[in-house]
Tab-separated table of C-alpha atoms and ligand atoms in Angstrom:
chain	number	residue	atom	x	y	z
A	1	MET	CA	-1.038	-4.672	0.643
A	2	ALA	CA	-0.360	-2.947	3.964
A	3	ASN	CA	2.981	-3.483	4.966
A	4	TRP	CA	3.123	-2.170	9.087
A	5	LYS	CA	6.804	-3.060	9.160
A	6	MET	CA	7.562	-3.117	12.969
A	7	ASN	CA	6.055	0.366	13.460
A	8	LEU	CA	3.458	-0.346	15.688
A	9	SER	CA	2.913	-1.343	19.462
A	10	ILE	CA	0.310	-4.564	19.692
A	11	LYS	CA	-2.388	-2.528	21.143
A	12	GLU	CA	-1.788	-0.169	17.879
A	13	SER	CA	-1.798	-3.000	15.545
A	14	LEU	CA	-5.036	-4.021	16.918
A	15	GLU	CA	-6.834	-0.750	16.913
A	16	LEU	CA	-5.743	0.091	13.418
A	17	ALA	CA	-7.318	-3.619	12.179
A	18	LYS	CA	-10.224	-2.727	13.505
A	19	LYS	CA	-10.431	0.911	11.930
A	20	VAL	CA	-9.657	-0.578	8.776
A	21	LYS	CA	-12.213	-3.264	9.080
A	22	GLN	CA	-14.975	-0.165	9.512
A	23	THR	CA	-13.768	1.530	6.254
A	24	ILE	CA	-14.260	-1.582	4.144
A	25	LYS	CA	-18.137	-1.869	3.342
A	26	ASN	CA	-18.737	-2.865	-0.017
A	27	ASN	CA	-15.167	-3.275	-0.883
A	28	HIS	CA	-14.053	-5.670	-4.205
A	29	ASN	CA	-10.638	-5.577	-3.855
A	30	THR	CA	-8.432	-7.729	-2.401
A	31	ILE	CA	-6.724	-5.913	0.653
A	32	VAL	CA	-4.089	-7.906	2.727
A	33	LEU	CA	-3.038	-6.428	6.242
A	34	CYS	CA	0.871	-7.505	7.153
A	35	PRO	CA	1.191	-6.651	11.378
A	36	ASP	CA	4.374	-7.720	13.081
A	37	PHE	CA	4.353	-11.501	13.938
A	38	LEU	CA	3.427	-11.145	17.396
A	39	ALA	CA	-0.090	-9.204	16.436
A	40	LEU	CA	-1.077	-11.621	14.015
A	41	PRO	CA	-2.715	-14.016	16.572
A	42	PHE	CA	-4.771	-11.021	17.807
A	43	ILE	CA	-5.584	-9.661	14.336
A	44	GLY	CA	-6.661	-12.887	12.801
A	45	PRO	CA	-10.219	-12.952	15.051
A	46	ILE	CA	-10.726	-9.454	14.139
A	47	LEU	CA	-10.586	-9.796	10.447
A	48	LYS	CA	-13.018	-13.210	10.524
A	49	GLY	CA	-15.958	-12.124	8.538
A	50	SER	CA	-14.501	-9.517	6.775
A	51	SER	CA	-13.062	-9.224	3.300
A	52	LEU	CA	-9.747	-8.652	4.709
A	53	TYR	CA	-6.979	-10.887	4.157
A	54	LEU	CA	-3.765	-11.561	6.761
A	55	GLY	CA	0.001	-11.325	5.499
A	56	ALA	CA	3.296	-11.710	7.415
A	57	GLN	CA	6.078	-9.655	6.976
A	58	ASP	CA	8.632	-12.681	6.365
A	59	SER	CA	8.840	-16.348	6.499
A	60	ALA	CA	11.423	-18.719	7.316
A	61	ALA	CA	13.666	-20.534	4.953
A	62	PHE	CA	13.024	-23.795	7.172
A	63	ASN	CA	10.667	-26.423	8.083
A	64	LEU	CA	9.762	-26.898	11.687
A	65	GLY	CA	13.224	-27.375	13.439
A	66	ALA	CA	15.820	-26.079	15.516
A	67	TYR	CA	16.181	-22.903	14.173
A	68	THR	CA	16.452	-20.186	16.976
A	69	GLY	CA	14.079	-17.046	16.571
A	70	GLU	CA	12.605	-18.060	13.099
A	71	VAL	CA	9.110	-18.017	12.288
A	72	ALA	CA	7.520	-20.915	10.825
A	73	ALA	CA	5.645	-20.908	7.519
A	74	THR	CA	3.493	-23.695	9.051
A	75	ASN	CA	2.493	-21.740	12.172
A	76	LEU	CA	1.505	-18.806	10.270
A	77	LYS	CA	-0.961	-20.790	7.978
A	78	SER	CA	-2.062	-21.870	11.009
A	79	LEU	CA	-2.939	-18.284	12.427
A	80	GLY	CA	-4.707	-17.846	9.073
A	81	VAL	CA	-1.864	-16.230	7.447
A	82	LYS	CA	-2.521	-16.206	3.974
A	83	TYR	CA	0.561	-14.036	2.039
A	84	ALA	CA	4.092	-13.211	3.214
A	85	ILE	CA	6.048	-10.665	2.165
A	86	ILE	CA	9.196	-12.359	1.338
A	87	GLY	CA	12.826	-10.699	0.267
A	88	HIS	CA	11.700	-6.898	1.395
A	89	SER	CA	14.519	-4.661	0.820
A	90	GLU	CA	14.769	-3.501	4.364
A	91	ARG	CA	15.488	-6.814	5.134
A	92	ARG	CA	17.994	-7.231	2.620
A	93	LEU	CA	19.480	-4.492	3.766
A	94	ASN	CA	19.400	-4.768	7.703
A	95	LEU	CA	19.675	-8.167	7.967
A	96	HIS	CA	22.015	-9.429	4.750
A	97	GLU	CA	19.209	-11.437	3.047
A	98	GLU	CA	20.300	-12.658	-0.213
A	99	ALA	CA	18.807	-14.291	-2.965
A	100	PRO	CA	19.526	-18.236	-1.892
A	101	LEU	CA	17.643	-17.430	1.531
A	102	ILE	CA	15.300	-15.682	-0.368
A	103	ASN	CA	14.777	-18.774	-2.879
A	104	GLN	CA	14.700	-21.035	-0.044
A	105	LYS	CA	11.740	-19.160	1.800
A	106	ILE	CA	9.672	-18.943	-1.459
A	107	LYS	CA	9.950	-22.759	-1.362
A	108	ILE	CA	8.985	-23.560	1.978
A	109	ALA	CA	6.243	-20.725	1.721
A	110	LEU	CA	4.852	-22.358	-1.574
A	111	GLU	CA	5.187	-26.026	0.364
A	112	THR	CA	2.900	-24.666	3.148
A	113	LYS	CA	0.573	-22.948	0.927
A	114	LEU	CA	1.113	-19.565	1.676
A	115	ILE	CA	1.362	-17.297	-1.219
A	116	PRO	CA	5.044	-15.747	-1.110
A	117	VAL	CA	5.170	-11.786	-2.408
A	118	LEU	CA	8.876	-11.781	-3.611
A	119	CYS	CA	10.002	-8.009	-3.220
A	120	LEU	CA	12.911	-6.734	-5.290
A	121	GLY	CA	13.869	-3.778	-6.647
A	122	GLU	CA	17.042	-2.095	-7.901
A	123	SER	CA	19.089	0.895	-5.579
A	124	TRP	CA	19.737	4.523	-6.854
A	125	GLN	CA	23.204	3.339	-7.808
A	126	ASP	CA	21.914	0.638	-10.153
A	127	LYS	CA	19.332	3.158	-11.348
A	128	LYS	CA	22.110	5.623	-12.138
A	129	ALA	CA	24.196	3.135	-13.637
A	130	GLY	CA	21.798	2.105	-16.031
A	131	VAL	CA	21.754	-1.542	-15.049
A	132	THR	CA	17.971	-2.080	-13.620
A	133	LYS	CA	17.029	-4.371	-15.607
A	134	LYS	CA	20.240	-6.575	-15.666
A	135	TYR	CA	20.168	-6.491	-11.439
A	136	LEU	CA	16.431	-7.162	-11.749
A	137	GLN	CA	16.694	-10.223	-14.216
A	138	THR	CA	19.389	-11.648	-12.150
A	139	GLU	CA	17.759	-11.052	-8.866
A	140	LEU	CA	14.542	-12.692	-10.227
A	141	ARG	CA	16.188	-15.638	-11.659
A	142	GLN	CA	18.064	-16.018	-8.450
A	143	ALA	CA	15.066	-15.861	-6.329
A	144	LEU	CA	13.108	-18.179	-8.259
A	145	LYS	CA	15.374	-20.633	-9.200
A	146	ASN	CA	13.800	-23.963	-9.360
A	147	ILE	CA	10.693	-22.785	-8.029
A	148	LYS	CA	7.423	-24.032	-9.755
A	149	ILE	CA	3.852	-23.220	-9.172
A	150	LYS	CA	0.778	-24.412	-10.448
A	151	THR	CA	-1.869	-21.529	-11.039
A	152	ALA	CA	-0.396	-17.647	-11.775
A	153	SER	CA	-1.859	-16.949	-8.124
A	154	ASP	CA	0.321	-19.037	-5.957
A	155	LEU	CA	2.906	-16.166	-6.192
A	156	ILE	CA	3.385	-12.437	-6.397
A	157	ILE	CA	6.002	-10.069	-7.100
A	158	ALA	CA	6.077	-6.746	-5.729
A	159	TYR	CA	8.344	-4.367	-7.692
A	160	GLU	CA	9.918	-1.840	-4.920
A	161	PRO	CA	12.387	0.469	-6.240
A	162	VAL	CA	14.725	0.913	-3.054
A	163	TRP	CA	15.395	4.639	-3.885
A	164	ALA	CA	11.323	5.288	-3.991
A	165	ILE	CA	10.558	3.530	-0.216
A	166	SER	CA	9.460	6.621	1.733
A	167	THR	CA	11.625	6.084	4.733
A	168	ASN	CA	14.889	6.582	2.572
A	169	LYS	CA	16.236	9.899	2.994
A	170	GLN	CA	16.140	11.240	-0.694
A	171	ALA	CA	12.905	9.398	-1.492
A	172	LYS	CA	11.473	10.039	-5.202
A	173	PRO	CA	8.636	8.998	-6.256
A	174	MET	CA	8.793	6.729	-9.243
A	175	SER	CA	6.563	7.810	-12.344
A	176	PRO	CA	3.813	5.306	-13.074
A	177	VAL	CA	4.836	5.609	-16.824
A	178	GLU	CA	8.172	4.376	-15.835
A	179	ALA	CA	7.108	1.889	-13.175
A	180	GLU	CA	4.498	-0.137	-15.428
A	181	ALA	CA	7.609	-0.555	-18.258
A	182	ILE	CA	9.546	-2.227	-15.512
A	183	HIS	CA	6.353	-4.241	-14.712
A	184	ILE	CA	6.168	-5.390	-18.323
A	185	PHE	CA	9.758	-6.278	-17.929
A	186	LEU	CA	9.244	-8.321	-14.591
A	187	LYS	CA	6.090	-10.332	-15.863
A	188	GLN	CA	7.964	-11.463	-18.808
A	189	GLU	CA	11.131	-12.566	-17.269
A	190	ALA	CA	8.799	-14.272	-14.411
A	191	LYS	CA	7.208	-16.085	-17.133
A	192	LYS	CA	10.270	-17.286	-18.712
A	193	ILE	CA	10.790	-19.159	-15.303
A	194	LEU	CA	7.556	-19.834	-14.026
A	195	HIS	CA	5.715	-20.212	-17.025
A	196	GLN	CA	2.663	-18.349	-15.499
A	197	ASP	CA	1.186	-15.038	-15.874
A	198	VAL	CA	2.051	-13.905	-12.116
A	199	ALA	CA	0.966	-10.660	-10.905
A	200	VAL	CA	3.459	-7.718	-10.373
A	201	ILE	CA	2.585	-4.940	-7.561
A	202	TYR	CA	4.214	-1.789	-7.267
A	203	GLY	CA	5.627	-0.470	-3.732
A	204	GLY	CA	7.443	2.737	-3.183
A	205	SER	CA	5.803	6.017	-1.694
A	206	VAL	CA	2.300	5.201	-2.615
A	207	LYS	CA	-0.207	7.510	-1.156
A	208	ALA	CA	-3.587	8.470	-1.382
A	209	ASP	CA	-3.008	11.097	-4.048
A	210	ASN	CA	-0.652	8.786	-6.471
A	211	ALA	CA	-2.404	5.308	-5.949
A	212	ALA	CA	-5.229	5.765	-8.746
A	213	SER	CA	-1.916	6.785	-11.215
A	214	PHE	CA	-0.293	3.534	-10.522
A	215	LEU	CA	-3.312	1.350	-10.999
A	216	SER	CA	-4.198	3.012	-13.956
A	217	GLN	CA	-1.254	1.294	-15.514
A	218	LYS	CA	-2.455	-1.912	-17.273
A	219	ASN	CA	0.392	-4.416	-15.799
A	220	ILE	CA	0.591	-2.707	-12.147
A	221	ALA	CA	-2.083	-5.459	-10.605
A	222	GLY	CA	-1.709	-3.899	-7.154
A	223	LEU	CA	0.115	-1.772	-4.371
A	224	LEU	CA	2.298	-2.640	-1.444
A	225	VAL	CA	1.790	0.562	0.896
A	226	GLY	CA	4.247	1.056	4.167
A	227	GLY	CA	3.886	4.633	5.369
A	228	ALA	CA	0.324	5.560	4.136
A	229	SER	CA	-1.088	2.100	5.414
A	230	LEU	CA	-0.576	3.393	9.201
A	231	LYS	CA	-3.445	5.362	9.013
A	232	ALA	CA	-6.394	3.865	8.364
A	233	GLU	CA	-8.201	6.772	6.731
A	234	GLU	CA	-5.346	7.028	3.987
A	235	PHE	CA	-5.331	3.443	3.638
A	236	ALA	CA	-8.723	3.416	2.796
A	237	ALA	CA	-8.584	6.234	0.238
A	238	ILE	CA	-5.874	4.188	-1.550
A	239	PHE	CA	-8.244	1.139	-1.898
A	240	LYS	CA	-11.388	3.362	-2.811
B	1	PGA	P1	6.168	2.921	1.781
B	1	PGA	O1	7.086	1.379	1.782
B	1	PGA	O2	5.310	2.906	1.166
B	1	PGA	O3	6.469	3.480	2.788
B	1	PGA	O4	7.226	3.701	0.402
B	1	PGA	C1	6.654	0.532	1.335
B	1	PGA	C2	7.375	-0.857	1.314
B	1	PGA	O5	8.613	-1.020	2.221
B	1	PGA	O6	6.864	-1.914	1.222
């Protein structure tokens, strides 16, 4: 999954989508592009006929109604969006999103048949304090409270340790072996809640030169890529 965040102009987003499309011949992976909302209606038609999917970077916690500034899941769906990133650490940090809101967003996304990609990850302080698992367990339980899914592929979890995200000043890459252990933990915890084996993907400073080391771990089902997804060649090197 490519998370372009709010990095690009609409024009740059369209150019990047076209370039990525040119690089994906004979691809067997699921590749999802998540541009900003305003680029979505233009990028949908570009991706038509390719094996690329469209994702959104958020989705509202409400159905259509009087919610100024929000973006409805049903409208995303009508633009051909299949996935919605929910609870990204930048939204938690900058917009103070917390578990109850994230939980509601997941509910609405599922009702609308969007696949929520629930992001969660510990801060550096949590890690230093040795409370990573406790934090993740609490977050997961709150975010998935009363959530029911029919099949494992209805929901994805993205494990993104906040301290490993490339835009953090002191970002340090996580070791793939350490990431694998957390993926196993998250899969087990999610199974207790959802009774399904959902996929857990990794995000945080994934680049062309370390992607394979994460993907070679048995329980890392995919990658959520920020900075390195902004260059078509580097992103292509990751999914190839
Ligand atoms: P990064 O971002 O790949 O630039 O670390 C990942 C993310 O924030 O989703």
